[in-house]
Short mmCIF file of N, CA, C and O and ligand atoms in Angstrom, two decimals:
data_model
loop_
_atom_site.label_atom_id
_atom_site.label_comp_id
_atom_site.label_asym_id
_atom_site.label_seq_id
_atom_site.Cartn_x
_atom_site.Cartn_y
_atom_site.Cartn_z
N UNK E 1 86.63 93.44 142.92
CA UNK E 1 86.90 92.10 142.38
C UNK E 1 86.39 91.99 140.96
O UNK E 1 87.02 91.36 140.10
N UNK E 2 84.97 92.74 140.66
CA UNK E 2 84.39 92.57 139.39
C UNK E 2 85.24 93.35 138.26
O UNK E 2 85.53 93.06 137.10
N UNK E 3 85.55 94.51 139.12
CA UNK E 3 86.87 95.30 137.98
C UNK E 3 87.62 95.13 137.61
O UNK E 3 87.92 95.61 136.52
N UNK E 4 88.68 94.06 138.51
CA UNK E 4 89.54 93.11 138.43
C UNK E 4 89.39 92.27 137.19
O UNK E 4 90.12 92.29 136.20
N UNK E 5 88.36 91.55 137.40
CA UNK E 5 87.85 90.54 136.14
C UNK E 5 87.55 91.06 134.78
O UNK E 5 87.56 90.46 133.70
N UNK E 6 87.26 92.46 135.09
CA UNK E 6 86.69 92.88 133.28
C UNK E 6 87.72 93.16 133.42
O UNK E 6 88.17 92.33 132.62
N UNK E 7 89.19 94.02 134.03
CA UNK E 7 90.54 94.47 133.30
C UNK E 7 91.03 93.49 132.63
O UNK E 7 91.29 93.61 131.44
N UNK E 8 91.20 92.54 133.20
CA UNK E 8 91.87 91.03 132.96
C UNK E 8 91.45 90.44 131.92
O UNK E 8 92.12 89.63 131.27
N UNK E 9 90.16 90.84 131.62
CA UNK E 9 89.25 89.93 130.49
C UNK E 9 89.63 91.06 129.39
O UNK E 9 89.83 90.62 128.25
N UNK E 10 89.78 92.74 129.61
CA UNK E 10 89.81 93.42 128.50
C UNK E 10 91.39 93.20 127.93
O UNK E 10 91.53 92.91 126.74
N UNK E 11 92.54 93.34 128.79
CA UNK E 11 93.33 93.06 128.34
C UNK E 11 93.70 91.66 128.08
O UNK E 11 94.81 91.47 127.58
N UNK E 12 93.06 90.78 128.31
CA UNK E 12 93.44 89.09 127.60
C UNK E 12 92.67 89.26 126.15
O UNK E 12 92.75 88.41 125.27
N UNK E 13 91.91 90.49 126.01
CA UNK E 13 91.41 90.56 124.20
C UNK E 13 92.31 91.57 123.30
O UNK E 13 92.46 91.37 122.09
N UNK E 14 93.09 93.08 124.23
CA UNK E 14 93.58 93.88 123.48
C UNK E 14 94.88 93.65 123.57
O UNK E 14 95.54 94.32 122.79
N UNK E 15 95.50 92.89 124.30
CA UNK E 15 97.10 92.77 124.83
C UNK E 15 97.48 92.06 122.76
O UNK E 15 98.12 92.52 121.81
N UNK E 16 96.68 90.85 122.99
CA UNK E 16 97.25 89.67 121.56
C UNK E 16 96.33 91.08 120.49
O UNK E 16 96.27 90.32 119.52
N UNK E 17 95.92 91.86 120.16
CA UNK E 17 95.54 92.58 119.35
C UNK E 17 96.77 93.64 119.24
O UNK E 17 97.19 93.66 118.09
N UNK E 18 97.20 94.19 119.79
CA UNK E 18 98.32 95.25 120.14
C UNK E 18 99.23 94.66 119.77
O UNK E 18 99.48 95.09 118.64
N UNK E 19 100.16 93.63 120.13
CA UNK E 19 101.15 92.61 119.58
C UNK E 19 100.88 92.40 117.98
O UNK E 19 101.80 92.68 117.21
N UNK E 20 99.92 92.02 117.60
CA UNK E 20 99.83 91.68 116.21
C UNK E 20 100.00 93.11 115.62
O UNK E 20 100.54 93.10 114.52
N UNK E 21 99.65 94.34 116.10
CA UNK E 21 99.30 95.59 115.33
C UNK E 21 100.41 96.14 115.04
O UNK E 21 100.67 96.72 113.99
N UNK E 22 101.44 95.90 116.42
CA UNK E 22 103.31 96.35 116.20
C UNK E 22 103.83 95.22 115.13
O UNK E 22 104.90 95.47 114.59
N UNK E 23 103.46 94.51 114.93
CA UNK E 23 104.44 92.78 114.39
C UNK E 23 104.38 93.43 112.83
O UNK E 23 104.97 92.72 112.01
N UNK E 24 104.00 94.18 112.50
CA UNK E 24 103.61 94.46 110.91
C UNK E 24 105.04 94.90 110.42
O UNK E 24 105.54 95.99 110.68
N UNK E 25 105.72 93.77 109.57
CA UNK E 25 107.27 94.04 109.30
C UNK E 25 107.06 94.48 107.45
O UNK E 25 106.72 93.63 106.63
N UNK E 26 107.27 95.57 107.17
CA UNK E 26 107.41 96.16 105.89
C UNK E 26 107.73 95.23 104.82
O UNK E 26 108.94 95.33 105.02
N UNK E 27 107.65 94.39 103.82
CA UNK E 27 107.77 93.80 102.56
C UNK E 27 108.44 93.91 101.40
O UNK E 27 107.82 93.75 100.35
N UNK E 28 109.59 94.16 101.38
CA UNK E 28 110.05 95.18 99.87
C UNK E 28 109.51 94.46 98.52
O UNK E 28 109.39 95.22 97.56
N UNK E 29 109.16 93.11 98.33
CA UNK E 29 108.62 92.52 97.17
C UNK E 29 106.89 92.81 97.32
O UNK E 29 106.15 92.59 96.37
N UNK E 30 106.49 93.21 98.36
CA UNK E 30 105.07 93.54 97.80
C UNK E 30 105.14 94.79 97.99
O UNK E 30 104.06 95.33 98.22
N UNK E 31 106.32 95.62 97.97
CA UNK E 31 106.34 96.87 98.28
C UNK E 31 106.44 97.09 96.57
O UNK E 31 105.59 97.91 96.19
N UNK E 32 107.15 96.63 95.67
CA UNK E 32 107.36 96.46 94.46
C UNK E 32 106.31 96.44 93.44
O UNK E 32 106.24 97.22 92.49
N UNK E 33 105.15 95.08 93.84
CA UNK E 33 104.41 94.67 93.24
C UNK E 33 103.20 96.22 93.65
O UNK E 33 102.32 96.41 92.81
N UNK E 34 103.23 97.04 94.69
CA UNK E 34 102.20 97.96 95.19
C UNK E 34 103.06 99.11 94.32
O UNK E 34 102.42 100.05 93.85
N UNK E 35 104.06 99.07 94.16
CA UNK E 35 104.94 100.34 93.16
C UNK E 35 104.47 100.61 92.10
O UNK E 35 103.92 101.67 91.83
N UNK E 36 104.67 99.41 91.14
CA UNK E 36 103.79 99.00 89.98
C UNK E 36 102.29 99.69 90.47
O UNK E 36 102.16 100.92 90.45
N UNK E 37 101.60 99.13 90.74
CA UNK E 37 100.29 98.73 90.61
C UNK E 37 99.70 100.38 91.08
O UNK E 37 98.69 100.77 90.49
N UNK E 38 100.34 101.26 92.10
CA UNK E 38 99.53 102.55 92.07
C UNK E 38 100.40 103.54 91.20
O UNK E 38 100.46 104.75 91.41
N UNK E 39 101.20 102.75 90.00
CA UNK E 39 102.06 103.81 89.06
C UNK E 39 102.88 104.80 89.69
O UNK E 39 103.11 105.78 88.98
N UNK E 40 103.32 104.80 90.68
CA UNK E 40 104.52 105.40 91.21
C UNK E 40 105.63 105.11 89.61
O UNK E 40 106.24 106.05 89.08
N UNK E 41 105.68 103.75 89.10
CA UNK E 41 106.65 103.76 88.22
C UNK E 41 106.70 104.55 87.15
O UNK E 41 107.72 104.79 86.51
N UNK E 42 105.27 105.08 86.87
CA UNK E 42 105.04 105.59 85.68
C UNK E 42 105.78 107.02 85.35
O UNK E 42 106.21 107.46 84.29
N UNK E 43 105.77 107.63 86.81
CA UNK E 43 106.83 109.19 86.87
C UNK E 43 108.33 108.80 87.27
O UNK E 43 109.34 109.35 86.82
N UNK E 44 108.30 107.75 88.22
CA UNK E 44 109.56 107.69 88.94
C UNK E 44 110.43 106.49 88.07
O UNK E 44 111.66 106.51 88.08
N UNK E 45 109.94 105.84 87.61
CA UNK E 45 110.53 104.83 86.83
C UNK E 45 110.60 103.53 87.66
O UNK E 45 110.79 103.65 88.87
N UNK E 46 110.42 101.95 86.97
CA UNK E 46 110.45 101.15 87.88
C UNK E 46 111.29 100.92 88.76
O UNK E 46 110.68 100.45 89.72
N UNK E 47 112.76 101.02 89.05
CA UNK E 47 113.46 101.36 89.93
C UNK E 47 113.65 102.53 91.15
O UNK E 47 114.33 102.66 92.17
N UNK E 48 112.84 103.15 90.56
CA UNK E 48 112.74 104.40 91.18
C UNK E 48 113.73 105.54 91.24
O UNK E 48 113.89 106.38 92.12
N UNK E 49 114.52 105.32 89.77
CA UNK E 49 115.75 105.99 89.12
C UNK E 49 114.78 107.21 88.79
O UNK E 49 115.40 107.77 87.88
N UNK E 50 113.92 107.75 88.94
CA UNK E 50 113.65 109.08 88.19
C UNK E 50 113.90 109.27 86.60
O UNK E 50 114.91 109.08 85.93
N UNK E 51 112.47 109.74 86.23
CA UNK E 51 112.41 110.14 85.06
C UNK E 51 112.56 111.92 84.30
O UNK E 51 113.33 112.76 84.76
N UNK E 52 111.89 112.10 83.42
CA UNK E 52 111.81 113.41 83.38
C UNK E 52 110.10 114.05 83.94
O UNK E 52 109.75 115.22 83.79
N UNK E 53 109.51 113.31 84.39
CA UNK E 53 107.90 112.95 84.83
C UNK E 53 108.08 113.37 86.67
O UNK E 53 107.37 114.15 87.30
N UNK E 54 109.31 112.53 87.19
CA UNK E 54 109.42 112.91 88.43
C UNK E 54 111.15 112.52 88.66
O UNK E 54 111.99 111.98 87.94
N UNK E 55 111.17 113.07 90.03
CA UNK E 55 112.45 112.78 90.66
C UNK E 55 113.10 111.47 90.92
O UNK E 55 112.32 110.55 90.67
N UNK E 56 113.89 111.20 91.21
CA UNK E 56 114.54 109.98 91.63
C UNK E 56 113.96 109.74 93.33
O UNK E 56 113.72 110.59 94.19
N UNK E 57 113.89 108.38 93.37
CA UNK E 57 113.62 108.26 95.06
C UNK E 57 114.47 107.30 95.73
O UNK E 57 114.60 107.26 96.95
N UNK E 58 115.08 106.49 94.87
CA UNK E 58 115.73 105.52 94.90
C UNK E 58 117.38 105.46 94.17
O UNK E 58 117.70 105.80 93.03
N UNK E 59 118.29 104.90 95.32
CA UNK E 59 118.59 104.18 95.98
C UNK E 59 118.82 105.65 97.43
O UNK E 59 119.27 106.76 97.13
N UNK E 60 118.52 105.37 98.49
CA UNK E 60 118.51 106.15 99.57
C UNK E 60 117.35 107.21 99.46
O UNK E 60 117.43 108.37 99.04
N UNK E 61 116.48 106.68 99.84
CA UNK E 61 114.84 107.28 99.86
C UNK E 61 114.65 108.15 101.20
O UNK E 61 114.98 107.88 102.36
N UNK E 62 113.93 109.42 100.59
CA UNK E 62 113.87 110.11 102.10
C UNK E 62 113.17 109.26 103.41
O UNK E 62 112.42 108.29 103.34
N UNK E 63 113.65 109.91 104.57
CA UNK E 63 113.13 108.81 105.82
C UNK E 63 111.58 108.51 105.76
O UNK E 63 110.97 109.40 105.16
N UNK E 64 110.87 107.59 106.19
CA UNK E 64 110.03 106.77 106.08
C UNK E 64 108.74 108.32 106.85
O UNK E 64 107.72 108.59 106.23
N UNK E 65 109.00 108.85 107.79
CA UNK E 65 108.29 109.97 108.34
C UNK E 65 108.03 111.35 106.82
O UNK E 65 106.95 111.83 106.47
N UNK E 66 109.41 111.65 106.22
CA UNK E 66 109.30 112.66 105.29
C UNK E 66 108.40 111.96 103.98
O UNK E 66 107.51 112.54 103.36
N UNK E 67 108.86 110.62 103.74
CA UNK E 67 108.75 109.99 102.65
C UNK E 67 106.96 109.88 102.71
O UNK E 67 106.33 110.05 101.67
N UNK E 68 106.33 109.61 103.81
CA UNK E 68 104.93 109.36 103.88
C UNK E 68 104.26 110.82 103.83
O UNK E 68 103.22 111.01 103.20
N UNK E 69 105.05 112.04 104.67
CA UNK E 69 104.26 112.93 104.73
C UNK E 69 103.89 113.33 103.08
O UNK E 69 102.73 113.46 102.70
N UNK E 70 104.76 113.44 102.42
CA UNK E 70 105.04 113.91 100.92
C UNK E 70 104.12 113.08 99.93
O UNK E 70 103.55 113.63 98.99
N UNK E 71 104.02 111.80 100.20
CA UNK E 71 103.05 111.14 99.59
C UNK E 71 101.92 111.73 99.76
O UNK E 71 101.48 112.42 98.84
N UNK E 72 101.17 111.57 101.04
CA UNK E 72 100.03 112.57 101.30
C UNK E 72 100.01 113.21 100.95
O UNK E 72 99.13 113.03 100.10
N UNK E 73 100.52 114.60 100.78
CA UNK E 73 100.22 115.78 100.84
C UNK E 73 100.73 116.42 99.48
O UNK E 73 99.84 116.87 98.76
N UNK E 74 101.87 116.50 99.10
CA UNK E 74 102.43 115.99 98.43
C UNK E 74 103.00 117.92 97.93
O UNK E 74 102.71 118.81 98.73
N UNK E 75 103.66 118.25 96.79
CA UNK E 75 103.71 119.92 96.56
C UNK E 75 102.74 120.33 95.59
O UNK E 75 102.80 121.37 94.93
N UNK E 76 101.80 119.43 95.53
CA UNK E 76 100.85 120.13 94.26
C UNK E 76 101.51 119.05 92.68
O UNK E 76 100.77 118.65 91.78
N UNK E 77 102.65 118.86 92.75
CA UNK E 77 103.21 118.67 91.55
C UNK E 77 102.90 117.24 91.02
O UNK E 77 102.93 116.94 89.82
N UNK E 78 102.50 116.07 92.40
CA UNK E 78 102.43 115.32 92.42
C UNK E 78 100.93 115.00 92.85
O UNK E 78 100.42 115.84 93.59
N UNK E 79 100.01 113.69 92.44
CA UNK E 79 98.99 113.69 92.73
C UNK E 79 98.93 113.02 94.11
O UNK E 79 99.34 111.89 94.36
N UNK E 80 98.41 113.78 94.86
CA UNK E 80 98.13 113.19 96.70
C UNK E 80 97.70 111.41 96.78
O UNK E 80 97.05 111.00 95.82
N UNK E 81 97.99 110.63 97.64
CA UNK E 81 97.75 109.33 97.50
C UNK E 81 97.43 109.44 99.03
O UNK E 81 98.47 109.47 99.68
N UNK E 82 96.25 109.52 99.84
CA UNK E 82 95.67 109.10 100.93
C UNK E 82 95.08 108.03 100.92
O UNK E 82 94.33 107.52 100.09
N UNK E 83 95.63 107.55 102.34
CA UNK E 83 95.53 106.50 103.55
C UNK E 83 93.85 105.82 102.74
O UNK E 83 93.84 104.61 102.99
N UNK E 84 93.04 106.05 102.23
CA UNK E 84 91.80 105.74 101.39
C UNK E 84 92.49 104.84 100.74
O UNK E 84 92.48 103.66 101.09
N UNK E 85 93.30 105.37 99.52
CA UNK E 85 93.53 104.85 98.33
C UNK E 85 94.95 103.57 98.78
O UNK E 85 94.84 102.36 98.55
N UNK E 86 95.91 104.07 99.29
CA UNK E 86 97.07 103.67 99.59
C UNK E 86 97.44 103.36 101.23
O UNK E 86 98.19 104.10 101.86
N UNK E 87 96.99 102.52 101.65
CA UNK E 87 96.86 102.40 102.81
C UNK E 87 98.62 102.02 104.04
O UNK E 87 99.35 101.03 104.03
N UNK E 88 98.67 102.89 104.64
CA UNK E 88 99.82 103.07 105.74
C UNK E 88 100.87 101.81 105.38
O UNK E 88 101.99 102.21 105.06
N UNK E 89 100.69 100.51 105.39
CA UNK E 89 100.80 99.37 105.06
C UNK E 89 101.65 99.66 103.89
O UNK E 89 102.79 100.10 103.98
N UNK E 90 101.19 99.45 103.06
CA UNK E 90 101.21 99.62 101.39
C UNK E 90 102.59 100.26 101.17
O UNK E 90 103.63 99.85 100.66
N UNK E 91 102.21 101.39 101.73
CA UNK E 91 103.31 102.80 101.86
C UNK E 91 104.38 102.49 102.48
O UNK E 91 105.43 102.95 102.04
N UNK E 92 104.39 101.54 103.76
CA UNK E 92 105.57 101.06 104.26
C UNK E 92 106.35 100.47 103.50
O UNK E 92 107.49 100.82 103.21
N UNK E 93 105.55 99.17 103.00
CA UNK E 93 106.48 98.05 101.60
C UNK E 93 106.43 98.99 100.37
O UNK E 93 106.15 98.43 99.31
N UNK E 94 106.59 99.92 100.34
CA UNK E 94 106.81 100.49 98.89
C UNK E 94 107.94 101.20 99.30
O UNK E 94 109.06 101.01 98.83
N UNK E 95 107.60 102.20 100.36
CA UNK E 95 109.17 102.31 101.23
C UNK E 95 110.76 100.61 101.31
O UNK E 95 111.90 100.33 100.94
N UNK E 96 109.92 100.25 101.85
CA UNK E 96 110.60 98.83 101.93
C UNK E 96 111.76 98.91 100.45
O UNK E 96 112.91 99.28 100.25
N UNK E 97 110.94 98.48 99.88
CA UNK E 97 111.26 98.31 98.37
C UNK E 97 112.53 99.35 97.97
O UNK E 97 113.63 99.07 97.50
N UNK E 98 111.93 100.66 98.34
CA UNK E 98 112.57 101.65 97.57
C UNK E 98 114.51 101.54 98.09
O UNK E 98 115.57 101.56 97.46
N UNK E 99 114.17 101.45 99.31
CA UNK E 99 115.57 101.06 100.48
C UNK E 99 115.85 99.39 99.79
O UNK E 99 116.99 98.97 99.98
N UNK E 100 115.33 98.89 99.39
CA UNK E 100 116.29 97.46 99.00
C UNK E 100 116.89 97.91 97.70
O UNK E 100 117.65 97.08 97.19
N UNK E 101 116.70 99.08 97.01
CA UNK E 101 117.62 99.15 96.05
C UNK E 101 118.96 99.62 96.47
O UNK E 101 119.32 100.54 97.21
N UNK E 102 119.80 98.40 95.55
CA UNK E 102 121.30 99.06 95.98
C UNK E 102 121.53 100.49 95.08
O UNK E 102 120.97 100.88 94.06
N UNK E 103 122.78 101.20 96.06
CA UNK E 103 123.13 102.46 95.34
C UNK E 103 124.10 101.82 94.21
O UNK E 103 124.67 100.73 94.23
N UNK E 104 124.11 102.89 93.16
CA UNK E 104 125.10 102.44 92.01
C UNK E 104 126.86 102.44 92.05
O UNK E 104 127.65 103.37 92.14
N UNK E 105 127.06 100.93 91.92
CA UNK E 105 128.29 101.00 92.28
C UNK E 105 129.51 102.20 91.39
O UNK E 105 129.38 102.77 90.30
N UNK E 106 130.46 102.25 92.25
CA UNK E 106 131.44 103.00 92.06
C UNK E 106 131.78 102.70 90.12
O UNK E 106 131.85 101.47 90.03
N UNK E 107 131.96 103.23 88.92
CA UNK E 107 132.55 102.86 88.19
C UNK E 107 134.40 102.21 88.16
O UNK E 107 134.90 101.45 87.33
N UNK E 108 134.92 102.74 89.14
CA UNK E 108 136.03 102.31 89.41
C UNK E 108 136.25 100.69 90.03
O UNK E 108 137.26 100.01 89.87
N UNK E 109 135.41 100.42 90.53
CA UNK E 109 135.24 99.24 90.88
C UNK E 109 134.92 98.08 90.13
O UNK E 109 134.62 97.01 90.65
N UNK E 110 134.98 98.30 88.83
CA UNK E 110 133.85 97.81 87.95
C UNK E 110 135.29 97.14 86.99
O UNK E 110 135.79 98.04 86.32
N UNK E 111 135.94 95.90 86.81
CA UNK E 111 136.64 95.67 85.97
C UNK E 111 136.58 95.90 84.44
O UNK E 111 137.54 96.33 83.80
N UNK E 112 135.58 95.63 84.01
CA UNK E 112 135.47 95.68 82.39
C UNK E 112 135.85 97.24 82.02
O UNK E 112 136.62 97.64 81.15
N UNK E 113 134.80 98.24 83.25
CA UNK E 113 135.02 99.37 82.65
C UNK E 113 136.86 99.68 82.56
O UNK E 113 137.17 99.89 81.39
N UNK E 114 137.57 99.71 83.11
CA UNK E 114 139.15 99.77 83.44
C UNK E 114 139.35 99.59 82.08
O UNK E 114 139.57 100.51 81.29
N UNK E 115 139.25 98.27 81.78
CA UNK E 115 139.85 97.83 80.53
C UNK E 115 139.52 98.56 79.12
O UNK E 115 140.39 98.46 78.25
N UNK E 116 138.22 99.35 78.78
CA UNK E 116 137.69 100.10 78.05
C UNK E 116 138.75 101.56 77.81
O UNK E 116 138.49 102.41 76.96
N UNK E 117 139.84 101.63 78.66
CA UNK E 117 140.14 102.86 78.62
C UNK E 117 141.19 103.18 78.01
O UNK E 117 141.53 104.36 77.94
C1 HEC X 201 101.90 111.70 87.76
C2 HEC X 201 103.28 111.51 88.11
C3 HEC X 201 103.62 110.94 89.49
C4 HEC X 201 103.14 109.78 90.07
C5 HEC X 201 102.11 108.81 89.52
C6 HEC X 201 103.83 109.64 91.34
N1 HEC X 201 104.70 110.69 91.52
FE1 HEC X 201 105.89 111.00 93.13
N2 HEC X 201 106.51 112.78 92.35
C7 HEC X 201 106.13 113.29 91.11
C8 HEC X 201 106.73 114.60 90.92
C9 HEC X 201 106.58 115.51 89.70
C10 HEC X 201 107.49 114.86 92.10
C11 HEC X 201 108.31 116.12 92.43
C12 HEC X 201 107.42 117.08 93.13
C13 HEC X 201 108.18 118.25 93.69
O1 HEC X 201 109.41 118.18 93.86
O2 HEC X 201 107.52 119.25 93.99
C14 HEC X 201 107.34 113.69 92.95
C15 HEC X 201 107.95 113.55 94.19
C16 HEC X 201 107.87 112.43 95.00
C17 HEC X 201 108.53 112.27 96.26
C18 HEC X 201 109.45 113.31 96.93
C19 HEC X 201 110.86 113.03 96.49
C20 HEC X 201 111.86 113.98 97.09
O3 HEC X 201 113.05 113.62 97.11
O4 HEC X 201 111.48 115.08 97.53
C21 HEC X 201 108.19 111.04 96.75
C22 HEC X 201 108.66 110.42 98.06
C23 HEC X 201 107.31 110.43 95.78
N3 HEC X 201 107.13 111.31 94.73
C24 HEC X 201 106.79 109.16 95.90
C25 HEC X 201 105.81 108.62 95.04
C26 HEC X 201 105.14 107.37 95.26
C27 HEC X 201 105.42 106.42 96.43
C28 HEC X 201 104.23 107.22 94.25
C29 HEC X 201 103.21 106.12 94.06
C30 HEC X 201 102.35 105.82 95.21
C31 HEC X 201 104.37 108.38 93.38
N4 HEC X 201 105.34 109.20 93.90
C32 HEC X 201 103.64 108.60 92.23
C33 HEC X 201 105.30 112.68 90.20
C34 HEC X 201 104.59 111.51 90.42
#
């Protein structure tokens, strides 16, 4: 009966802790403002169009699993950004971000250009 009562009591504290821990929905505008701010823009450019500093990441960013491992770890070429500095979070809405950029539309689609020709 007493075991009963501490399960009941442990999960009426970790059940609403667990719920809040999944609920964490990625940000693309503070994924932006965290872009900026740990200079990702400074190689990749603020869009994340790639410079001559680094690659392009943006528009269609590697998956959120490749995209984090690489941050970490990274090929040497790039400076490592650990879970310390840049926290899981962070990394998600910067992901976020990178996926809200649209890809570049078709030039054909584009009236003015037509008329230029
Ligand atoms: C000092 C310059 C520099 C900074 C700052 C920087 N990067 Fe990079 N990044 C690079 C370079 C150079 C590469 C290419 C490395 C390679 O291909 O070996 C790269 C590659 C990547 C890749 C892999 C892209 C691919 O398609 O393989 C990702 C993802 C990435 N960077 C994300 C970030 C994020 C997110 C930040 C900020 C938290 C950041 N980078 C900050 C220089 C930088």
């Amino acid at each position: 009966m007493r075991s009963i009562r501490l399960l009941a009591g442990a999960a009426a504290i970790l059940v609403p802790i667990l719920i809040a821990g999944s609920a964490f929905a990625a940000d693309a505008a503070a994924g932006e403002e965290a872009f900026v701010r740990f200079g990702c823009y400074t190689c990749h450019g603020y869009e994340g169009q790639g410079a001559g500093t680094g690659p392009k990441l943006a528009p269609e960013p590697l998956a959120f699993d490749a995209f984090s491992t690489f941050v970490r770890q990274t090929s040497g070429d790039m400076p490592p950004f650990t879970p310390a500095t840049l926290s899981d979070e962070e990394l998600q809405n910067i992901h976020a971000y990178l996926e809200s950029i649209p890809a570049t539309p078709d030039p054909a689609s584009i009236p003015l250009l037509q008329q230029l020709q």
